[in-house]
DNA sequence: CTGAAAGCGCTTACAG
DNA sequence: CTGAAAGCGCTTACAG
């Protein structure tokens, strides 16, 4: 229709007031008489005025945008339901206020850091989400150096100086170990994530602690990059050992599903001969046969709260949004009593 | 460090030139003597100057940002590898030039439309990706009304007036039917996506055409929303019919995996008693047992080209980036000869 | 309650 | 090759 976008100057002229007053009226600021406000609003509406995010961003020094940079490898990323779910939670929090998520996917840690830097320095985003925090993570230093806003997803052990939101899973993991012990298992295998990721390390520690506390031997541990491919290799490695575990716990569901596939292929019956446990409670755990015992984490809620916290940070608030609900054990079909077999010493 | 961000005015002052000249030097425009340019650049670097995306966006009327709005339901979204993969391709194309992706996830079609509108009208993005195009899709009209830039992912049948990028899969689907025919199947079941989505409709039509051409009866068809849950229900429905299909083809891999789970649970051996075929070639198809025969689509490349095309559109170019590579049939373990059995009339 | 002006940090004609 | 100025579309003190 209009050749040119309508601006507040156009609205001001038509309404016979100044630009400043239009801005006040549009933003619901006090100091505009009800009739004038009414008139301005209706003119703006009639002219189809829409705020220009760029101009607003420049004059307020705020983009109303938040950044998330993912550096996992493509294959892991594509099968991991974490991010889509997390993002849907984030969106639920930010879209109401008209804020926006800037998402970036990168292929290396250097690029990840550069991307966070440029997003923040250029003012494209007002704050960032930091996931998959690593030991001595350079992103923490970067965000501090830029005195930018950030929310860390992970565990408070990260003395980041940033607000941290984490799903507490110690109780669920302990319940899992208790469940396996009750079924008679005492040789556990653990397929863990990369040890340089703090949450992977913590997950492993929680399980080892639970196992030890409950009188099990230290579990056998194989480290992976979270990919199904390495999950499969880890399964093979564990099962080919001298005293193979009778139950394997995986750090995510798709590694567990790959393990399940391998077991079937090797003629090992799950759960009669081997119990398998995932982590995350992704959709597919319900539709596999046997369905997977797993640990359920409310990732969408996590994302929702993280976004609320970040918005509140940026606005200088000190809102305590509270931690997301703790993880829960979901017992399904892939765990059962340990098989009777001649036992060694 | 610096209390205030350094701007080109600071650089200009320190270098003893005008702001305009700094801008020219920084943007590599002609009309600046080599020595001056050199000096300006080094001053800018020393002062740690970084461009302000907001200011640049306002004065150039360009955000260097592109929008993608997803409206699939959370459960489908979380298990569908399409979007993470697509996005990684998009990023590969745009991140080099310093452009950015604005991602939105919404819960209804109304919100989807509103979001596209506000992204475009506010100038937050310079163009958008349109996926999952539906019959009489209101987004097409919207984008046209706003005379905005867009790239459509789907099939040219959509006479959108926008450049369209699609993965041609007719040949692969025909090869799939040929493969099944060669194995002796003549009762096919199809688990399709929502018929109001043009690509779902087209997928179904391609398979029906291939089946008819190759002398099969019209396949039995069950429509779903692409979720594993409905994939499972569809499988049950097909298998409980009077003459159950001997092979079922699913519109995506996770429905196929849910179908596989159901078959196992019902005591039906795959592929001896039932052949199962997925679509998409997601990671998990390799790790299932039996591994899934599927159709491989290079989604990352699709995203890469779509982004290139969109950038070129916005810049007024007419680059022909070419269509992404066609889909390919991947024969794995889940398809085999039709079982011998007493056949009806 | 209202207006006129300056400013956010860039880019871009227009003069010289 | 370089400078001074206007402008992008808003917001926000500051006066009246």
XYZ file of C-alpha atoms (C1' of nucleotides) in Angstrom:
722
model
C 0.000 0.000 0.000
C 1.998 2.881 1.347
C 5.178 3.423 -0.524
C 6.907 4.296 2.688
C 6.596 2.886 6.134
C 4.623 5.160 8.414
C 6.639 6.621 11.257
C 5.768 8.456 14.412
C 6.487 11.692 12.550
C 3.622 10.886 10.196
C 1.354 10.064 13.083
C 2.362 13.235 14.915
C 1.628 15.385 11.920
C -1.750 13.837 11.258
C -2.692 14.029 14.916
C -1.393 17.560 15.159
C 1.021 16.898 18.000
C 4.754 16.487 18.445
C 6.698 13.311 17.859
C 7.604 13.153 21.515
C 4.014 13.110 22.556
C 3.245 10.328 20.125
C 6.030 8.309 21.614
C 4.709 8.933 25.118
C 1.209 7.955 24.135
C 2.333 4.841 22.316
C 4.427 3.714 25.241
C 1.744 4.365 27.808
C 3.838 6.929 29.627
C 2.077 9.275 32.011
C 1.751 12.899 31.057
C -0.616 12.653 28.138
C -4.234 13.582 28.559
C -6.637 10.731 27.996
C -8.288 12.387 25.015
C -5.000 13.175 23.326
C -3.724 9.667 23.962
C -6.891 8.225 22.554
C -6.655 10.339 19.451
C -3.002 9.538 18.891
C -3.597 5.826 19.318
C -6.437 5.812 16.874
C -4.505 7.789 14.275
C -1.553 5.440 14.695
C -3.838 2.492 14.252
C -5.547 3.962 11.215
C -2.251 4.681 9.582
C -1.044 1.184 10.308
C 1.897 2.362 12.318
C 4.221 -0.328 13.636
C 7.194 0.290 15.867
C 10.580 0.040 14.231
C 12.644 -2.339 16.291
C 15.921 -0.961 14.966
C 15.218 2.630 15.884
C 13.923 1.629 19.251
C 16.941 -0.554 19.877
C 19.288 2.257 19.021
C 17.696 4.864 21.214
C 17.066 2.627 24.180
C 20.331 0.754 23.916
C 18.395 -2.457 24.173
C 17.654 -5.020 21.499
C 15.035 -7.092 23.258
C 16.868 -10.069 21.884
C 18.748 -12.903 23.561
C 21.440 -15.123 22.186
C 22.016 -18.851 22.253
C 25.005 -20.404 20.531
C 25.218 -24.144 20.032
C 28.464 -25.863 19.299
C 27.559 -29.505 19.417
C 28.307 -31.518 16.376
C 25.537 -31.763 13.796
C 24.772 -35.422 14.309
C 24.344 -35.049 18.057
C 22.395 -31.865 17.594
C 19.954 -33.395 15.178
C 18.971 -36.277 17.399
C 19.077 -34.488 20.710
C 15.661 -33.240 21.764
C 17.218 -30.957 24.372
C 17.542 -27.830 22.314
C 14.233 -27.781 20.480
C 12.517 -28.347 23.790
C 14.602 -25.802 25.633
C 13.962 -23.260 22.921
C 10.231 -23.786 22.998
C 10.329 -22.953 26.702
C 12.425 -19.880 26.073
C 9.997 -18.698 23.443
C 7.031 -19.087 25.710
C 8.685 -16.656 28.098
C 10.006 -14.059 25.694
C 7.508 -13.883 22.865
C 4.777 -12.333 24.980
C 6.854 -9.231 25.701
C 7.841 -9.131 22.040
C 11.397 -10.235 22.602
C 13.260 -12.499 20.304
C 15.772 -15.329 20.257
C 18.878 -15.198 18.117
C 20.136 -18.707 17.539
C 23.509 -19.638 16.238
C 24.985 -23.028 15.444
C 28.743 -23.212 15.121
C 31.280 -25.883 14.405
C 34.060 -25.175 16.840
C 34.665 -23.748 20.254
C 36.627 -20.846 18.808
C 33.702 -19.900 16.638
C 31.394 -20.292 19.592
C 33.367 -17.765 21.593
C 33.660 -15.356 18.684
C 29.947 -15.589 18.110
C 29.080 -14.815 21.692
C 31.473 -11.906 21.565
C 30.149 -10.385 18.418
C 26.521 -10.892 19.398
C 27.162 -9.044 22.620
C 29.540 -6.359 21.394
C 27.466 -5.429 18.416
C 24.465 -5.039 20.632
C 22.479 -7.608 18.714
C 21.431 -9.231 21.954
C 20.956 -7.981 25.489
C 22.065 -11.181 27.120
C 22.964 -14.781 26.449
C 22.245 -18.311 27.562
C 25.283 -20.378 28.435
C 24.765 -24.127 28.139
C 27.175 -27.043 28.233
C 29.563 -25.194 30.496
C 33.053 -26.627 30.429
C 35.922 -26.590 32.828
C 37.587 -23.148 32.687
C 35.000 -22.117 30.205
C 36.270 -19.027 28.352
C 32.728 -17.821 27.791
C 32.364 -16.989 31.444
C 35.416 -14.759 31.337
C 34.211 -13.191 28.135
C 30.816 -12.301 29.456
C 32.393 -10.874 32.567
C 34.882 -8.828 30.569
C 32.051 -7.380 28.536
C 29.978 -6.948 31.684
C 27.136 -8.500 29.806
C 24.100 -10.343 31.056
C 24.001 -14.114 31.074
C 22.216 -17.055 32.596
C 24.112 -20.279 33.089
C 22.421 -23.604 32.561
C 24.090 -26.116 34.721
C 25.137 -26.593 38.227
C 26.029 -24.062 40.872
C 29.413 -25.684 41.208
C 30.207 -23.333 38.399
C 31.040 -20.336 40.531
C 30.375 -18.230 37.540
C 29.205 -15.096 39.153
C 26.136 -15.481 37.001
C 22.745 -16.683 38.003
C 22.519 -20.371 37.425
C 19.555 -22.559 36.747
C 19.838 -26.282 37.089
C 17.628 -29.307 37.258
C 18.480 -31.235 40.332
C 18.811 -34.890 39.451
C 20.725 -36.402 42.357
C 17.576 -37.777 43.930
C 16.348 -39.259 40.669
C 19.721 -40.828 39.936
C 19.881 -42.242 43.414
C 16.364 -43.621 42.991
C 17.522 -45.172 39.758
C 20.421 -46.912 41.442
C 18.100 -48.056 44.221
C 15.764 -49.434 41.579
C 18.586 -51.371 39.952
C 19.879 -52.642 43.269
C 16.401 -53.828 44.182
C 16.373 -55.789 40.935
C 19.570 -57.505 41.985
C 22.068 -55.677 39.809
C 25.511 -55.073 41.127
C 27.602 -54.538 38.033
C 26.708 -51.214 36.485
C 28.016 -49.754 33.285
C 27.923 -46.010 32.746
C 28.029 -44.382 29.339
C 28.905 -40.809 30.130
C 29.303 -37.553 28.209
C 32.551 -35.687 27.625
C 34.344 -35.219 30.928
C 35.265 -31.627 30.127
C 31.607 -30.715 30.291
C 30.724 -29.932 33.852
C 27.247 -31.351 33.692
C 28.524 -34.613 32.234
C 31.090 -34.881 34.984
C 28.514 -34.152 37.594
C 26.112 -36.706 36.198
C 28.820 -39.349 36.399
C 29.770 -38.336 39.936
C 26.183 -38.524 41.100
C 25.779 -42.035 39.783
C 29.107 -43.234 41.125
C 28.267 -41.783 44.507
C 24.859 -43.411 44.523
C 26.333 -46.750 43.509
C 29.029 -46.614 46.155
C 26.615 -45.530 48.837
C 24.363 -48.401 48.000
C 27.164 -50.902 48.231
C 27.835 -51.520 44.573
C 31.218 -51.824 43.052
C 32.435 -48.729 41.203
C 30.665 -48.795 37.864
C 32.564 -49.323 34.672
C 32.645 -46.064 32.801
C 32.999 -45.282 29.129
C 33.190 -41.714 27.950
C 31.496 -40.501 24.772
C 30.659 -37.314 22.914
C 26.919 -37.958 23.421
C 26.513 -39.333 19.895
C 24.576 -42.508 19.166
C 27.624 -43.782 17.361
C 29.808 -43.559 20.432
C 26.949 -44.853 22.549
C 26.969 -47.960 20.438
C 30.740 -48.357 20.653
C 30.599 -47.884 24.410
C 27.960 -50.578 24.708
C 30.085 -52.967 22.771
C 33.092 -52.171 24.881
C 31.198 -52.725 28.103
C 29.620 -55.977 27.000
C 32.834 -57.426 25.715
C 34.624 -56.867 29.001
C 35.498 -59.728 31.335
C 32.594 -59.227 33.683
C 30.045 -57.359 31.657
C 27.584 -55.180 33.520
C 24.034 -56.417 33.935
C 22.693 -52.893 33.602
C 23.920 -49.957 31.551
C 22.947 -46.373 32.241
C 23.361 -43.874 29.408
C 23.754 -40.117 29.642
C 21.070 -39.585 27.035
C 18.227 -41.451 25.450
C 19.521 -41.826 21.950
C 22.716 -43.462 23.132
C 20.512 -45.807 25.153
C 18.444 -46.585 22.074
C 21.604 -47.283 20.109
C 22.680 -49.576 22.949
C 19.340 -51.318 22.806
C 19.748 -51.833 19.082
C 23.184 -53.289 19.590
C 22.002 -55.675 22.284
C 19.243 -57.005 20.079
C 21.628 -57.427 17.227
C 24.031 -59.328 19.456
C 21.196 -61.577 20.541
C 21.071 -60.195 24.051
C 17.550 -59.920 25.350
C 16.557 -56.677 27.013
C 15.600 -56.563 29.824
C 15.887 -60.288 30.591
C 19.633 -60.436 30.094
C 20.535 -56.782 30.232
C 18.846 -53.729 31.696
C 19.128 -50.446 29.851
C 18.436 -46.956 31.157
C 18.349 -43.650 29.304
C 18.320 -40.071 30.420
C 16.038 -37.251 29.340
C 12.734 -38.959 28.713
C 12.574 -38.082 25.070
C 9.553 -39.012 23.081
C 11.103 -42.076 21.511
C 11.718 -43.794 24.834
C 7.996 -44.512 24.979
C 7.782 -45.982 21.504
C 10.771 -48.242 21.569
C 10.328 -51.903 22.376
C 10.965 -52.463 25.157
C 10.118 -48.938 26.232
C 13.016 -47.298 28.012
C 13.385 -46.708 31.681
C 14.771 -43.198 31.843
C 15.061 -40.047 33.896
C 12.583 -37.359 33.071
C 13.729 -33.754 32.945
C 11.350 -30.879 32.278
C 13.515 -29.107 29.773
C 10.832 -26.760 28.475
C 10.216 -25.453 31.961
C 13.947 -25.038 32.384
C 14.076 -22.909 29.268
C 11.069 -20.913 30.367
C 12.617 -20.019 33.697
C 16.011 -19.353 32.217
C 14.494 -16.837 29.848
C 12.542 -15.172 32.603
C 15.656 -14.925 34.680
C 17.642 -13.475 31.825
C 15.001 -10.880 31.029
C 14.838 -9.899 34.642
C 18.638 -9.594 34.804
C 18.714 -7.317 31.833
C 16.037 -5.122 33.289
C 18.061 -4.848 36.436
C 15.538 -6.859 38.372
C 16.468 -9.390 40.986
C 13.580 -11.693 40.367
C 14.000 -15.084 41.829
C 12.252 -17.305 39.359
C 13.071 -20.391 41.378
C 14.774 -23.532 40.176
C 13.038 -25.821 37.700
C 11.429 -28.984 39.070
C 13.798 -31.834 39.894
C 14.278 -34.804 37.595
C 12.146 -37.910 38.081
C 12.823 -41.556 37.523
C 10.543 -43.126 34.928
C 10.518 -46.877 35.222
C 9.432 -48.588 32.032
C 10.156 -51.908 30.425
C 13.877 -51.907 29.798
C 14.893 -52.697 33.362
C 14.239 -56.027 35.073
C 15.707 -58.496 37.517
C 19.253 -59.480 36.989
C 19.501 -62.873 35.282
C 20.376 -65.863 37.394
C 23.798 -66.989 36.482
C 26.763 -68.672 37.985
C 28.392 -65.941 39.942
C 32.099 -65.480 40.356
C 33.779 -64.852 43.717
C 37.496 -1.603 30.779
C 36.105 1.404 28.998
C 33.125 2.853 30.729
C 31.572 3.625 27.403
C 31.560 1.766 24.161
C 33.902 3.332 21.638
C 32.136 4.762 18.609
C 33.283 5.972 15.247
C 33.177 9.511 16.656
C 35.899 8.517 19.129
C 37.913 6.914 16.393
C 37.474 9.940 14.156
C 38.630 12.311 16.820
C 41.683 10.254 17.718
C 42.587 9.783 14.076
C 41.972 13.432 13.346
C 39.408 12.858 10.603
C 35.651 13.087 10.192
C 33.188 10.417 11.170
C 32.212 9.948 7.567
C 35.717 9.124 6.565
C 36.006 6.590 9.346
C 32.874 4.931 8.115
C 34.233 4.837 4.581
C 37.513 3.373 5.710
C 35.866 0.774 7.892
C 33.565 -0.339 5.142
C 36.267 -0.536 2.544
C 34.664 2.110 0.371
C 36.793 3.768 -2.278
C 37.757 7.373 -1.814
C 40.107 7.087 1.108
C 43.827 7.280 0.602
C 45.678 4.126 1.555
C 47.642 5.838 4.307
C 44.568 7.421 5.868
C 42.676 4.182 5.683
C 45.544 2.368 7.305
C 45.735 4.887 10.102
C 42.009 4.841 10.744
C 41.925 1.072 10.816
C 44.757 0.868 13.256
C 43.246 3.491 15.553
C 39.919 1.667 15.435
C 41.634 -1.559 16.273
C 43.633 -0.042 19.117
C 40.536 1.474 20.614
C 38.719 -1.808 20.343
C 36.015 -0.407 18.168
C 33.219 -2.767 17.184
C 30.367 -1.918 14.867
C 27.015 -1.337 16.489
C 24.509 -3.543 14.751
C 21.560 -1.426 15.839
C 22.896 1.811 14.454
C 23.949 0.163 11.272
C 20.575 -1.481 10.914
C 18.798 1.807 11.342
C 20.811 3.752 8.858
C 21.003 1.066 6.220
C 17.455 -0.121 6.689
C 18.771 -3.645 6.874
C 19.060 -5.914 9.887
C 21.230 -8.622 8.433
C 18.905 -11.013 10.158
C 16.520 -13.659 8.827
C 13.483 -15.161 10.451
C 12.230 -18.697 10.858
C 9.028 -19.430 12.729
C 8.133 -22.982 13.690
C 4.637 -23.958 14.613
C 4.841 -27.690 14.944
C 3.781 -29.114 18.229
C 6.505 -29.529 20.839
C 6.559 -33.307 20.816
C 7.000 -33.503 17.057
C 9.512 -30.705 17.123
C 11.661 -32.333 19.749
C 12.049 -35.600 17.925
C 12.255 -34.249 14.424
C 15.825 -33.796 13.253
C 14.708 -31.624 10.374
C 14.981 -28.251 12.001
C 18.269 -28.578 13.848
C 19.799 -29.868 10.665
C 18.207 -27.240 8.480
C 19.327 -24.540 10.856
C 22.902 -25.742 10.906
C 22.910 -25.393 7.125
C 21.428 -21.931 7.309
C 24.041 -20.869 9.813
C 26.851 -22.094 7.668
C 25.680 -19.725 4.948
C 24.884 -16.643 6.982
C 27.401 -16.574 9.790
C 30.332 -15.827 7.533
C 28.863 -12.518 6.374
C 27.958 -11.785 9.993
C 24.251 -12.277 9.521
C 22.030 -13.848 12.083
C 19.032 -16.144 12.459
C 16.023 -15.167 14.527
C 14.163 -18.288 15.527
C 10.690 -18.420 16.904
C 8.622 -21.353 18.101
C 4.902 -20.793 18.404
C 1.926 -22.845 19.418
C -0.703 -21.962 16.891
C -1.076 -20.893 13.317
C -2.452 -17.516 14.363
C 0.631 -16.849 16.427
C 2.783 -18.034 13.566
C 1.292 -15.471 11.237
C 1.477 -12.684 13.811
C 5.081 -13.514 14.454
C 6.029 -13.389 10.808
C 4.207 -10.104 10.525
C 5.839 -8.455 13.469
C 9.300 -9.735 12.602
C 8.976 -8.251 9.162
C 7.137 -5.036 10.004
C 9.393 -4.119 12.871
C 12.375 -4.574 10.642
C 13.870 -7.176 12.914
C 14.568 -9.374 9.929
C 15.233 -8.706 6.279
C 13.523 -11.835 5.062
C 12.001 -15.085 6.163
C 12.048 -18.799 5.509
C 8.667 -20.378 4.870
C 8.490 -24.076 5.661
C 5.571 -26.476 5.900
C 3.550 -24.534 3.387
C -0.152 -25.281 3.594
C -2.992 -25.024 1.165
C -3.987 -21.344 0.848
C -1.223 -20.494 3.218
C -1.894 -17.014 4.640
C 1.828 -16.421 5.098
C 2.290 -16.156 1.372
C -0.292 -13.389 1.147
C 1.218 -11.688 4.151
C 4.701 -11.618 2.766
C 3.395 -10.329 -0.517
C 1.328 -7.626 1.165
C 4.402 -6.471 3.035
C 6.468 -6.838 -0.110
C 9.009 -8.630 1.977
C 11.618 -11.141 0.998
C 11.048 -14.834 1.477
C 12.239 -18.210 0.368
C 9.779 -21.068 0.270
C 10.843 -24.559 1.221
C 8.689 -26.965 -0.604
C 7.537 -27.663 -4.040
C 7.122 -25.394 -7.003
C 3.483 -26.383 -7.172
C 3.165 -23.575 -4.685
C 2.854 -20.773 -7.179
C 3.971 -18.486 -4.456
C 5.658 -15.847 -6.457
C 8.634 -16.516 -4.256
C 11.736 -18.440 -5.054
C 11.290 -22.005 -3.992
C 13.811 -24.591 -3.012
C 12.842 -28.206 -2.883
C 14.445 -31.579 -2.651
C 13.213 -33.691 -5.473
C 12.217 -37.075 -4.124
C 10.026 -38.566 -6.837
C 12.833 -40.690 -8.191
C 13.802 -41.956 -4.757
C 10.208 -42.760 -3.874
C 9.754 -44.552 -7.149
C 12.943 -46.487 -6.507
C 11.561 -47.380 -3.116
C 8.371 -48.750 -4.612
C 10.391 -50.643 -7.183
C 12.470 -52.093 -4.374
C 9.354 -53.260 -2.542
C 7.805 -54.666 -5.690
C 10.992 -56.586 -6.391
C 10.689 -58.087 -2.928
C 7.226 -59.291 -3.788
C 5.122 -56.769 -1.889
C 1.837 -55.735 -3.325
C -0.072 -54.414 -0.348
C 1.434 -51.144 0.772
C 0.455 -49.076 3.749
C 1.243 -45.366 3.814
C 1.489 -43.335 6.979
C 1.289 -39.788 5.743
C 1.530 -36.302 7.236
C -1.312 -33.811 7.531
C -3.018 -33.440 4.176
C -3.254 -29.676 4.504
C 0.520 -29.492 4.259
C 1.491 -29.359 0.640
C 4.652 -31.360 1.040
C 2.786 -34.117 2.877
C 0.194 -34.241 0.145
C 2.837 -34.326 -2.485
C 4.740 -37.099 -0.760
C 1.586 -39.198 -0.673
C 0.804 -38.475 -4.304
C 4.283 -39.472 -5.393
C 4.029 -42.796 -3.651
C 0.531 -43.517 -4.868
C 1.591 -42.685 -8.403
C 4.635 -44.910 -8.159
C 2.550 -47.756 -6.751
C -0.084 -47.456 -9.446
C 2.458 -47.200 -12.194
C 4.157 -50.313 -10.965
C 0.958 -52.256 -10.934
C 0.182 -52.268 -7.222
C -3.181 -51.726 -5.735
C -3.788 -48.266 -4.301
C -2.028 -48.236 -0.961
C -3.963 -47.984 2.268
C -3.393 -44.540 3.699
C -3.556 -43.271 7.257
C -3.057 -39.603 7.967
C -1.129 -38.334 10.987
C 0.286 -35.151 12.448
C 3.829 -36.531 12.065
C 4.026 -37.515 15.732
C 5.351 -40.863 16.891
C 2.146 -41.321 18.809
C 0.019 -41.077 15.697
C 2.549 -43.136 13.810
C 1.980 -45.900 16.299
C -1.795 -45.608 16.077
C -1.621 -45.645 12.290
C 0.460 -48.804 12.363
C -2.054 -50.507 14.572
C -4.875 -49.434 12.325
C -3.157 -50.722 9.218
C -2.191 -54.043 10.741
C -5.629 -54.694 12.158
C -7.324 -54.222 8.798
C -8.722 -57.143 6.843
C -5.804 -57.472 4.486
C -2.935 -55.889 6.303
C -0.114 -54.450 4.207
C 3.108 -56.380 3.997
C 5.099 -53.173 3.899
C 4.470 -49.817 5.539
C 6.081 -46.591 4.415
C 6.178 -43.716 6.901
C 6.482 -40.010 6.207
C 9.241 -39.657 8.745
C 11.721 -41.804 10.591
C 10.421 -41.483 14.092
C 6.970 -42.638 13.111
C 8.658 -45.582 11.414
C 10.588 -46.342 14.588
C 7.382 -46.192 16.601
C 5.855 -48.564 14.066
C 8.808 -50.875 14.458
C 8.356 -50.830 18.219
C 4.716 -51.660 17.856
C 5.398 -54.534 15.501
C 7.898 -56.059 17.880
C 5.503 -55.688 20.742
C 2.770 -57.375 18.748
C 5.110 -60.237 17.987
C 5.455 -59.371 14.338
C 8.943 -59.912 13.047
C 10.493 -57.136 10.991
C 11.429 -57.559 8.208
C 10.443 -61.238 7.910
C 6.750 -60.624 8.395
C 6.542 -56.922 7.777
C 8.752 -54.434 5.946
C 9.106 -50.957 7.345
C 10.413 -47.853 5.616
C 11.144 -44.417 7.045
C 11.846 -41.060 5.488
C 14.605 -38.599 6.228
C 17.540 -40.804 7.111
C 17.905 -39.512 10.632
C 20.730 -40.727 12.761
C 18.640 -43.227 14.679
C 17.695 -45.193 11.593
C 21.207 -46.592 11.602
C 21.192 -47.633 15.220
C 17.817 -49.304 15.399
C 17.551 -53.058 15.051
C 16.793 -53.827 12.371
C 18.279 -50.701 10.879
C 15.714 -48.802 8.864
C 15.415 -48.611 5.147
C 14.723 -44.961 4.518
C 15.010 -42.093 2.087
C 17.952 -39.821 2.600
C 17.507 -36.084 2.251
C 20.378 -33.645 2.565
C 18.617 -31.201 4.815
C 21.690 -29.230 5.839
C 22.494 -28.504 2.229
C 18.906 -27.478 1.687
C 19.212 -24.986 4.513
C 22.520 -23.737 3.204
C 21.123 -23.005 -0.205
C 17.922 -21.540 1.123
C 19.918 -19.074 3.171
C 22.106 -18.157 0.246
C 19.071 -17.615 -1.886
C 17.415 -15.462 0.738
C 20.500 -13.324 1.231
C 20.794 -12.862 -2.483
C 17.113 -11.898 -2.734
C 17.494 -9.273 -0.080
C 20.507 -7.819 -1.767
C 18.532 -7.602 -4.954
C 20.641 -10.247 -6.586
C 19.253 -12.878 -8.864
C 21.667 -15.553 -7.932
C 20.626 -18.966 -8.937
C 21.928 -21.151 -6.183
C 20.516 -24.254 -7.811
C 18.288 -26.850 -6.241
C 19.592 -29.089 -3.474
C 20.580 -32.649 -4.403
C 17.699 -35.090 -4.882
C 16.702 -37.607 -2.239
C 18.220 -41.085 -2.318
C 16.870 -44.442 -1.295
C 18.850 -46.071 1.515
C 18.164 -49.758 1.691
C 18.946 -51.211 5.093
C 17.638 -54.122 7.094
C 13.989 -53.354 7.653
C 12.805 -54.386 4.213
C 12.807 -57.951 2.949
C 10.890 -60.394 0.822
C 7.213 -60.630 1.415
C 6.344 -63.692 3.514
C 4.869 -66.688 1.797
C 1.294 -67.014 2.836
C -2.011 -68.209 1.569
C -3.236 -65.421 -0.597
C -6.861 -64.412 -0.949
C -8.543 -63.852 -4.301
C -0.500 18.499 29.938
C 2.376 19.686 25.691
C 6.402 21.150 22.444
C 10.899 21.687 20.555
C 15.356 19.718 20.598
C 19.073 16.691 21.225
C 20.769 12.250 20.945
C 21.486 6.919 20.077
C 25.841 5.337 16.338
C 26.006 4.651 12.185
C 25.724 5.769 6.558
C 25.468 8.584 2.629
C 24.746 12.093 -0.609
C 26.696 16.644 -1.401
C 30.366 20.057 -1.601
C 34.840 21.260 -2.002
C 41.046 12.530 -1.489
C 38.475 14.781 2.579
C 34.865 17.390 5.566
C 30.575 18.980 7.314
C 25.836 17.872 7.501
C 21.615 15.511 7.253
C 19.153 11.517 8.114
C 17.501 6.581 9.661
C 12.975 6.335 13.535
C 12.736 6.257 17.715
C 13.263 8.026 23.162
C 14.066 11.271 26.666
C 15.468 14.964 29.415
C 14.364 19.872 29.533
C 11.357 23.893 29.226
C 7.210 25.936 29.367
